[in-house]
Short mmCIF file of C-alpha atoms in Angstrom, two decimals:
data_model
loop_
_atom_site.label_atom_id
_atom_site.label_comp_id
_atom_site.label_asym_id
_atom_site.label_seq_id
_atom_site.Cartn_x
_atom_site.Cartn_y
_atom_site.Cartn_z
CA MET A 1 -41.45 80.97 93.52
CA LYS A 2 -43.79 79.14 95.99
CA LYS A 3 -40.99 79.31 98.70
CA VAL A 4 -40.36 83.01 98.21
CA ILE A 5 -43.87 83.91 98.29
CA ALA A 6 -44.41 81.73 101.42
CA VAL A 7 -41.51 83.30 103.23
CA THR A 8 -42.59 86.81 102.41
CA LEU A 9 -46.12 86.14 103.61
CA ALA A 10 -44.84 84.59 106.86
CA SER A 11 -42.83 87.90 107.40
CA LEU A 12 -45.69 90.12 106.61
CA SER A 13 -48.00 88.16 109.07
CA VAL A 14 -45.38 88.64 112.00
CA SER A 15 -44.89 92.31 110.91
CA LEU A 16 -48.49 93.09 110.88
CA THR A 17 -48.93 91.56 114.30
CA SER A 18 -46.05 93.70 115.72
CA VAL A 19 -46.91 96.91 114.15
CA ALA A 20 -50.69 96.37 115.13
CA PHE A 21 -49.59 96.70 118.82
CA ALA A 22 -47.22 99.60 118.02
CA ALA A 23 -49.45 101.89 115.89
CA PRO A 24 -52.91 102.70 115.66
CA ALA A 25 -55.01 100.65 112.98
CA GLU A 26 -58.03 101.92 110.98
CA LEU A 27 -60.76 99.29 111.40
CA SER A 28 -63.66 98.55 109.20
CA GLY A 29 -65.85 95.54 108.40
CA ASP A 30 -69.39 94.19 108.18
CA VAL A 31 -71.66 91.73 109.72
CA SER A 32 -74.32 89.89 107.53
CA VAL A 33 -77.19 87.45 107.79
CA LYS A 34 -78.09 85.48 104.85
CA LEU A 35 -81.07 83.06 104.27
CA ALA A 36 -80.52 80.74 101.52
CA ARG A 37 -82.36 77.95 99.55
CA GLU A 38 -80.84 75.76 96.89
CA THR A 39 -82.57 73.26 94.66
CA ALA A 40 -81.17 70.79 92.03
CA GLU A 41 -82.86 67.98 90.08
CA GLY A 42 -82.10 64.66 91.58
CA SER A 43 -80.90 66.13 94.94
CA PRO A 44 -82.72 67.12 98.13
CA ASN A 45 -83.44 70.81 98.66
CA ILE A 46 -80.96 72.57 101.02
CA SER A 47 -82.16 75.62 103.19
CA GLY A 48 -80.28 77.52 105.97
CA GLY A 49 -78.91 80.56 107.43
CA ILE A 50 -75.35 81.96 107.10
CA TYR A 51 -73.85 84.41 109.62
CA THR A 52 -70.87 86.17 108.79
CA PHE A 53 -68.43 88.90 110.18
CA LYS A 54 -65.44 90.55 108.56
CA LEU A 55 -63.10 92.78 110.53
CA LYS A 56 -60.40 94.61 108.36
CA GLY A 57 -57.46 96.59 109.81
CA GLU A 58 -54.99 98.88 108.13
CA THR A 59 -51.96 100.53 109.67
CA ASP A 60 -50.40 103.60 107.92
CA LEU A 61 -46.63 103.12 107.82
CA GLY A 62 -45.99 106.60 105.99
CA ALA A 63 -44.49 107.29 102.47
CA GLY A 64 -47.56 105.40 100.70
CA TRP A 65 -46.97 102.18 102.69
CA SER A 66 -49.43 100.39 104.90
CA LEU A 67 -49.98 96.99 106.40
CA TYR A 68 -53.40 95.27 106.09
CA GLY A 69 -55.03 92.20 107.77
CA ARG A 70 -58.63 90.72 107.97
CA LEU A 71 -60.34 88.53 110.58
CA GLY A 72 -63.31 86.55 109.26
CA GLY A 73 -65.73 84.18 110.78
CA GLN A 74 -68.84 82.34 109.55
CA TYR A 75 -71.44 79.99 110.91
CA ALA A 76 -73.63 78.09 108.40
CA SER A 77 -76.44 75.96 109.75
CA LYS A 78 -75.94 73.76 106.44
CA PRO A 79 -72.25 73.50 105.88
CA SER A 80 -72.65 73.06 102.28
CA LEU A 81 -74.10 76.65 102.00
CA GLY A 82 -71.15 78.19 103.72
CA ASP A 83 -68.46 80.39 102.00
CA PHE A 84 -65.54 78.48 103.57
CA ASN A 85 -63.70 75.46 102.09
CA GLY A 86 -65.34 72.35 103.11
CA ASP A 87 -62.32 70.18 102.00
CA THR A 88 -60.16 72.17 104.59
CA TYR A 89 -62.37 72.17 107.54
CA GLY A 90 -64.51 69.10 106.96
CA ALA A 91 -67.79 68.35 105.35
CA GLU A 92 -69.71 68.60 108.60
CA LYS A 93 -68.06 71.78 109.95
CA LYS A 94 -70.65 74.50 110.46
CA GLY A 95 -68.51 77.31 111.98
CA VAL A 96 -64.90 78.75 111.19
CA ILE A 97 -62.85 81.77 112.16
CA ALA A 98 -59.46 82.80 110.79
CA PHE A 99 -57.04 85.55 110.25
CA ASP A 100 -57.39 84.99 106.58
CA GLN A 101 -55.90 88.08 104.53
CA PHE A 102 -52.84 89.96 105.44
CA GLY A 103 -50.05 91.90 103.65
CA VAL A 104 -48.63 95.20 102.59
CA ASN A 105 -50.19 98.08 100.45
CA TYR A 106 -48.20 100.79 98.62
CA LYS A 107 -49.89 103.74 97.02
CA LYS A 108 -48.05 105.78 94.39
CA ASP A 109 -49.80 108.53 92.19
CA GLN A 110 -53.02 106.84 91.30
CA VAL A 111 -52.09 103.12 91.62
CA VAL A 112 -52.40 100.91 94.60
CA TYR A 113 -50.19 97.78 94.89
CA LYS A 114 -51.00 95.01 97.25
CA LEU A 115 -48.60 92.22 98.14
CA GLY A 116 -50.04 89.31 100.29
CA ARG A 117 -52.97 87.04 100.84
CA GLN A 118 -55.89 88.57 99.29
CA ASP A 119 -59.26 88.20 97.43
CA ALA A 120 -59.00 88.37 93.59
CA THR A 121 -61.32 88.70 90.51
CA VAL A 122 -60.42 88.75 86.80
CA GLY A 123 -62.66 90.42 84.31
CA ALA A 124 -65.05 93.28 84.64
CA MET A 125 -67.75 91.11 85.88
CA ALA A 126 -65.41 88.42 87.70
CA LEU A 127 -66.55 86.33 84.58
CA LEU A 128 -63.09 84.69 84.16
CA TYR A 129 -62.05 84.25 87.87
CA SER A 130 -63.28 84.83 91.35
CA ARG A 131 -62.01 84.26 94.73
CA SER A 132 -64.04 86.97 96.38
CA ASP A 133 -64.15 89.01 99.54
CA SER A 134 -67.19 87.00 100.44
CA ASN A 135 -65.08 83.92 101.15
CA ILE A 136 -64.13 83.14 104.70
CA GLY A 137 -61.05 81.23 106.23
CA LYS A 138 -58.27 79.11 104.76
CA ASN A 139 -57.58 77.88 101.06
CA VAL A 140 -60.16 80.33 99.54
CA PHE A 141 -57.78 83.33 98.55
CA VAL A 142 -54.61 83.98 96.48
CA ASP A 143 -51.03 84.92 97.44
CA GLY A 144 -49.26 87.27 95.41
CA LEU A 145 -49.17 90.85 93.90
CA SER A 146 -51.96 92.84 92.41
CA ALA A 147 -52.26 96.42 91.31
CA SER A 148 -55.18 98.61 90.40
CA GLY A 149 -55.77 102.30 89.44
CA LYS A 150 -55.18 104.83 86.66
CA VAL A 151 -52.37 105.31 84.41
CA GLY A 152 -52.73 108.55 82.47
CA VAL A 153 -56.36 108.19 81.01
CA VAL A 154 -56.14 104.35 81.17
CA ASP A 155 -57.71 102.27 84.01
CA VAL A 156 -55.34 99.32 84.76
CA SER A 157 -55.71 96.32 86.97
CA ALA A 158 -53.17 93.30 87.16
CA LEU A 159 -52.76 90.21 89.31
CA PHE A 160 -49.79 87.83 89.54
CA ALA A 161 -50.42 85.20 92.22
CA LYS A 162 -50.76 81.65 93.27
CA GLU A 163 -53.83 80.00 94.79
CA ASP A 164 -53.79 79.30 98.47
CA ASN A 165 -54.96 75.70 98.04
CA ILE A 166 -54.72 72.53 100.18
CA GLY A 167 -51.09 70.82 99.76
CA SER A 168 -49.00 71.57 96.94
CA GLU A 169 -51.73 72.43 94.53
CA ASP A 170 -50.35 75.92 93.72
CA ASN A 171 -52.16 76.86 90.53
CA LYS A 172 -51.16 80.29 89.24
CA ILE A 173 -53.07 83.16 87.80
CA TYR A 174 -51.66 85.96 85.54
CA ALA A 175 -54.02 88.73 84.21
CA ILE A 176 -54.06 92.25 83.15
CA ARG A 177 -56.84 94.52 82.22
CA THR A 178 -56.84 97.79 80.57
CA GLY A 179 -60.05 100.22 80.60
CA PHE A 180 -60.88 103.07 78.63
CA LYS A 181 -63.60 105.70 79.09
CA ALA A 182 -64.99 107.03 75.77
CA ASN A 183 -67.20 109.62 77.63
CA GLU A 184 -69.13 109.89 80.94
CA ASP A 185 -71.72 107.38 79.76
CA LEU A 186 -69.51 104.76 77.76
CA SER A 187 -66.59 102.71 78.86
CA TRP A 188 -64.97 99.52 77.82
CA GLY A 189 -62.12 97.21 78.41
CA VAL A 190 -59.89 94.20 77.46
CA THR A 191 -58.49 91.55 79.68
CA LEU A 192 -55.77 89.00 78.97
CA GLY A 193 -54.86 86.21 81.30
CA ARG A 194 -53.19 82.82 81.75
CA TYR A 195 -53.97 80.13 84.28
CA GLN A 196 -51.11 77.79 85.10
CA TYR A 197 -52.09 74.44 86.66
CA ASN A 198 -49.79 72.69 89.01
CA GLY A 199 -47.92 70.08 86.80
CA GLY A 200 -47.46 72.44 83.82
CA GLU A 201 -50.79 72.53 81.71
CA SER A 202 -52.03 75.99 81.16
CA THR A 203 -54.84 77.83 79.23
CA ASN A 204 -54.74 81.31 77.87
CA HIS A 205 -57.73 83.70 78.03
CA TRP A 206 -59.14 86.98 76.69
CA ALA A 207 -62.11 88.99 77.39
CA ALA A 208 -63.70 92.20 76.22
CA ASP A 209 -66.29 94.25 78.35
CA GLY A 210 -68.29 97.29 77.89
CA THR A 211 -70.56 99.53 80.06
CA TYR A 212 -73.07 101.91 78.94
CA LYS A 213 -74.97 104.22 81.61
CA PHE A 214 -78.19 106.18 81.03
CA GLY A 215 -79.49 108.19 84.02
CA LYS A 216 -79.53 105.84 86.98
CA ASN A 217 -79.52 102.79 84.72
CA SER A 218 -76.58 100.83 83.24
CA VAL A 219 -75.97 97.96 80.97
CA THR A 220 -72.73 95.90 81.33
CA ALA A 221 -71.47 92.96 79.18
CA GLU A 222 -68.48 90.74 79.01
CA PHE A 223 -67.43 88.02 76.52
CA ALA A 224 -64.54 85.64 77.21
CA LYS A 225 -62.71 82.83 75.32
CA SER A 226 -59.94 80.38 76.19
CA SER A 227 -57.36 78.66 74.19
CA SER A 228 -58.98 75.36 74.88
CA ASN A 229 -60.23 73.41 71.77
CA VAL A 230 -63.82 72.76 73.17
CA ASP A 231 -66.45 74.36 75.44
CA ASN A 232 -64.18 77.64 75.55
CA LYS A 233 -66.46 80.52 75.77
CA ALA A 234 -68.17 82.58 78.48
CA TYR A 235 -70.47 85.58 78.59
CA ALA A 236 -72.42 87.65 80.90
CA ALA A 237 -74.85 90.67 80.25
CA SER A 238 -76.48 92.71 83.06
CA PHE A 239 -79.09 95.46 83.00
CA ASN A 240 -79.51 97.58 86.21
CA TYR A 241 -82.49 99.79 86.83
CA GLY A 242 -82.22 102.39 89.48
CA PHE A 243 -85.63 103.32 90.93
CA ASN A 244 -84.11 106.09 93.17
CA ASP A 245 -81.05 106.47 95.36
CA LYS A 246 -81.95 103.72 97.66
CA THR A 247 -83.50 100.92 95.36
CA ALA A 248 -82.23 99.13 92.34
CA ALA A 249 -83.06 95.99 90.54
CA TYR A 250 -80.92 93.96 88.07
CA ILE A 251 -81.29 91.16 85.64
CA THR A 252 -78.21 88.96 84.45
CA ASN A 253 -78.10 86.48 81.61
CA PHE A 254 -74.88 84.41 81.67
CA ARG A 255 -73.19 81.24 80.13
CA VAL A 256 -70.17 79.66 81.38
CA GLU A 257 -68.83 76.71 79.34
CA THR A 258 -66.50 74.12 81.01
CA ASN A 259 -63.27 75.65 79.77
CA GLY A 260 -64.55 79.22 79.30
CA ASP A 261 -63.22 80.61 82.59
CA MET A 262 -59.87 80.13 84.58
CA GLY A 263 -59.86 76.92 86.44
CA GLY A 264 -63.66 76.54 86.76
CA GLN A 265 -63.69 79.53 89.11
CA SER A 266 -65.93 82.16 87.40
CA ASP A 267 -68.18 84.22 89.81
CA PHE A 268 -70.93 82.49 87.69
CA ASP A 269 -71.25 78.73 88.19
CA ASN A 270 -69.03 76.89 85.66
CA ASP A 271 -70.84 74.59 83.18
CA ASN A 272 -74.07 76.54 83.89
CA LYS A 273 -76.30 79.13 81.93
CA GLY A 274 -79.26 81.02 83.10
CA PHE A 275 -80.40 84.33 84.61
CA TYR A 276 -79.88 86.06 88.13
CA TYR A 277 -82.74 88.41 89.12
CA GLY A 278 -81.97 90.85 92.21
CA VAL A 279 -83.19 93.79 94.16
CA THR A 280 -80.93 95.95 96.32
CA HIS A 281 -82.20 98.46 98.86
CA LYS A 282 -80.29 100.76 101.22
CA LEU A 283 -82.11 100.81 104.57
CA SER A 284 -79.64 103.39 105.88
CA GLU A 285 -76.03 104.55 105.24
CA ASN A 286 -74.68 101.49 106.80
CA GLN A 287 -77.31 98.83 106.11
CA GLU A 288 -78.40 97.12 103.00
CA LEU A 289 -80.89 94.22 102.07
CA GLU A 290 -80.35 92.19 98.85
CA LEU A 291 -82.68 89.64 97.34
CA VAL A 292 -81.46 87.38 94.52
CA TYR A 293 -83.09 84.58 92.54
CA LYS A 294 -80.72 82.34 90.44
CA ASP A 295 -82.49 80.27 87.83
CA GLN A 296 -79.96 78.11 85.81
CA LYS A 297 -79.43 74.86 83.99
CA GLN A 298 -76.14 72.85 83.83
CA ILE A 299 -74.97 72.84 80.13
CA SER A 300 -73.53 69.31 80.01
CA ASN A 301 -76.66 67.51 81.23
CA GLY A 302 -79.46 69.97 81.30
CA GLN A 303 -80.30 69.57 84.88
CA HIS A 304 -82.28 72.58 86.20
CA ASN A 305 -81.04 74.17 89.70
CA THR A 306 -82.13 77.33 91.49
CA LYS A 307 -80.70 79.56 94.38
CA VAL A 308 -82.65 81.99 96.43
CA GLU A 309 -80.83 84.36 98.75
CA ALA A 310 -81.93 87.09 101.12
CA THR A 311 -79.07 89.08 102.66
CA PHE A 312 -78.88 91.73 105.22
CA THR A 313 -75.52 93.60 105.74
CA HIS A 314 -74.50 96.08 108.36
CA SER A 315 -71.19 97.86 107.68
CA PHE A 316 -69.13 99.82 110.21
#
């Protein structure tokens, strides 16, 4: 499977480059500036700036097919704050740039299929697994097939992929979520997944989620459990309050036990519990400011740690 995917992705990369010069591409992306500060008991505080750009291109091939690619770059004044893989680039590396996503899309009816290197999340709140779009560079995404859309009255998303890791650590992810909308205000879903470690060991996972909207506000919650015998649960619950069309605030409570997510890669820190407090404000149609304070404790040893982030994003 690994050789098949590698050959397929190499072919897609060459095809994308060739077609990019032969046909016009639709371009989009964003640039962002983030100021961050992290604290942890027993460790020195870390503060710094992170400067990121992402340029995405998609070329229409007709009949529902298109090629996509992404160029990503980032500079972090403190390398440990960066969204790139320090093991790949080196612990002291401050800046990276890479053609880090590429592949082919196919749209049929209300479902979009994507084959190639891509970001990936599992679970309604990325509670089970996350290699998010905010990552930059090599060895931070997955290679494989994903699908998302609506089949009849059911929302469906699926992922069958292996991780783009260093060397031969080709751990695999299999997941499918079905979502149902009871009415305009209430929806819920169920996720089933499997995480296959390189070498044969694996864990099975399930999760249930629900969202209730009232006015400009909403509550979303998700609970997950794995087949591991110990420390096998995870949950997250978030309340979002919309002040108006431009400004919103949210508070999220979470707990992710050591074996509660898939491979220790939840969007919430593994082996941690705590709260996220955030405010988002749209400065204009293409500009947004987000402030986040993360207050949490490591479950296994009780050590307290915090994160403060202020991010300005300009999309184009």
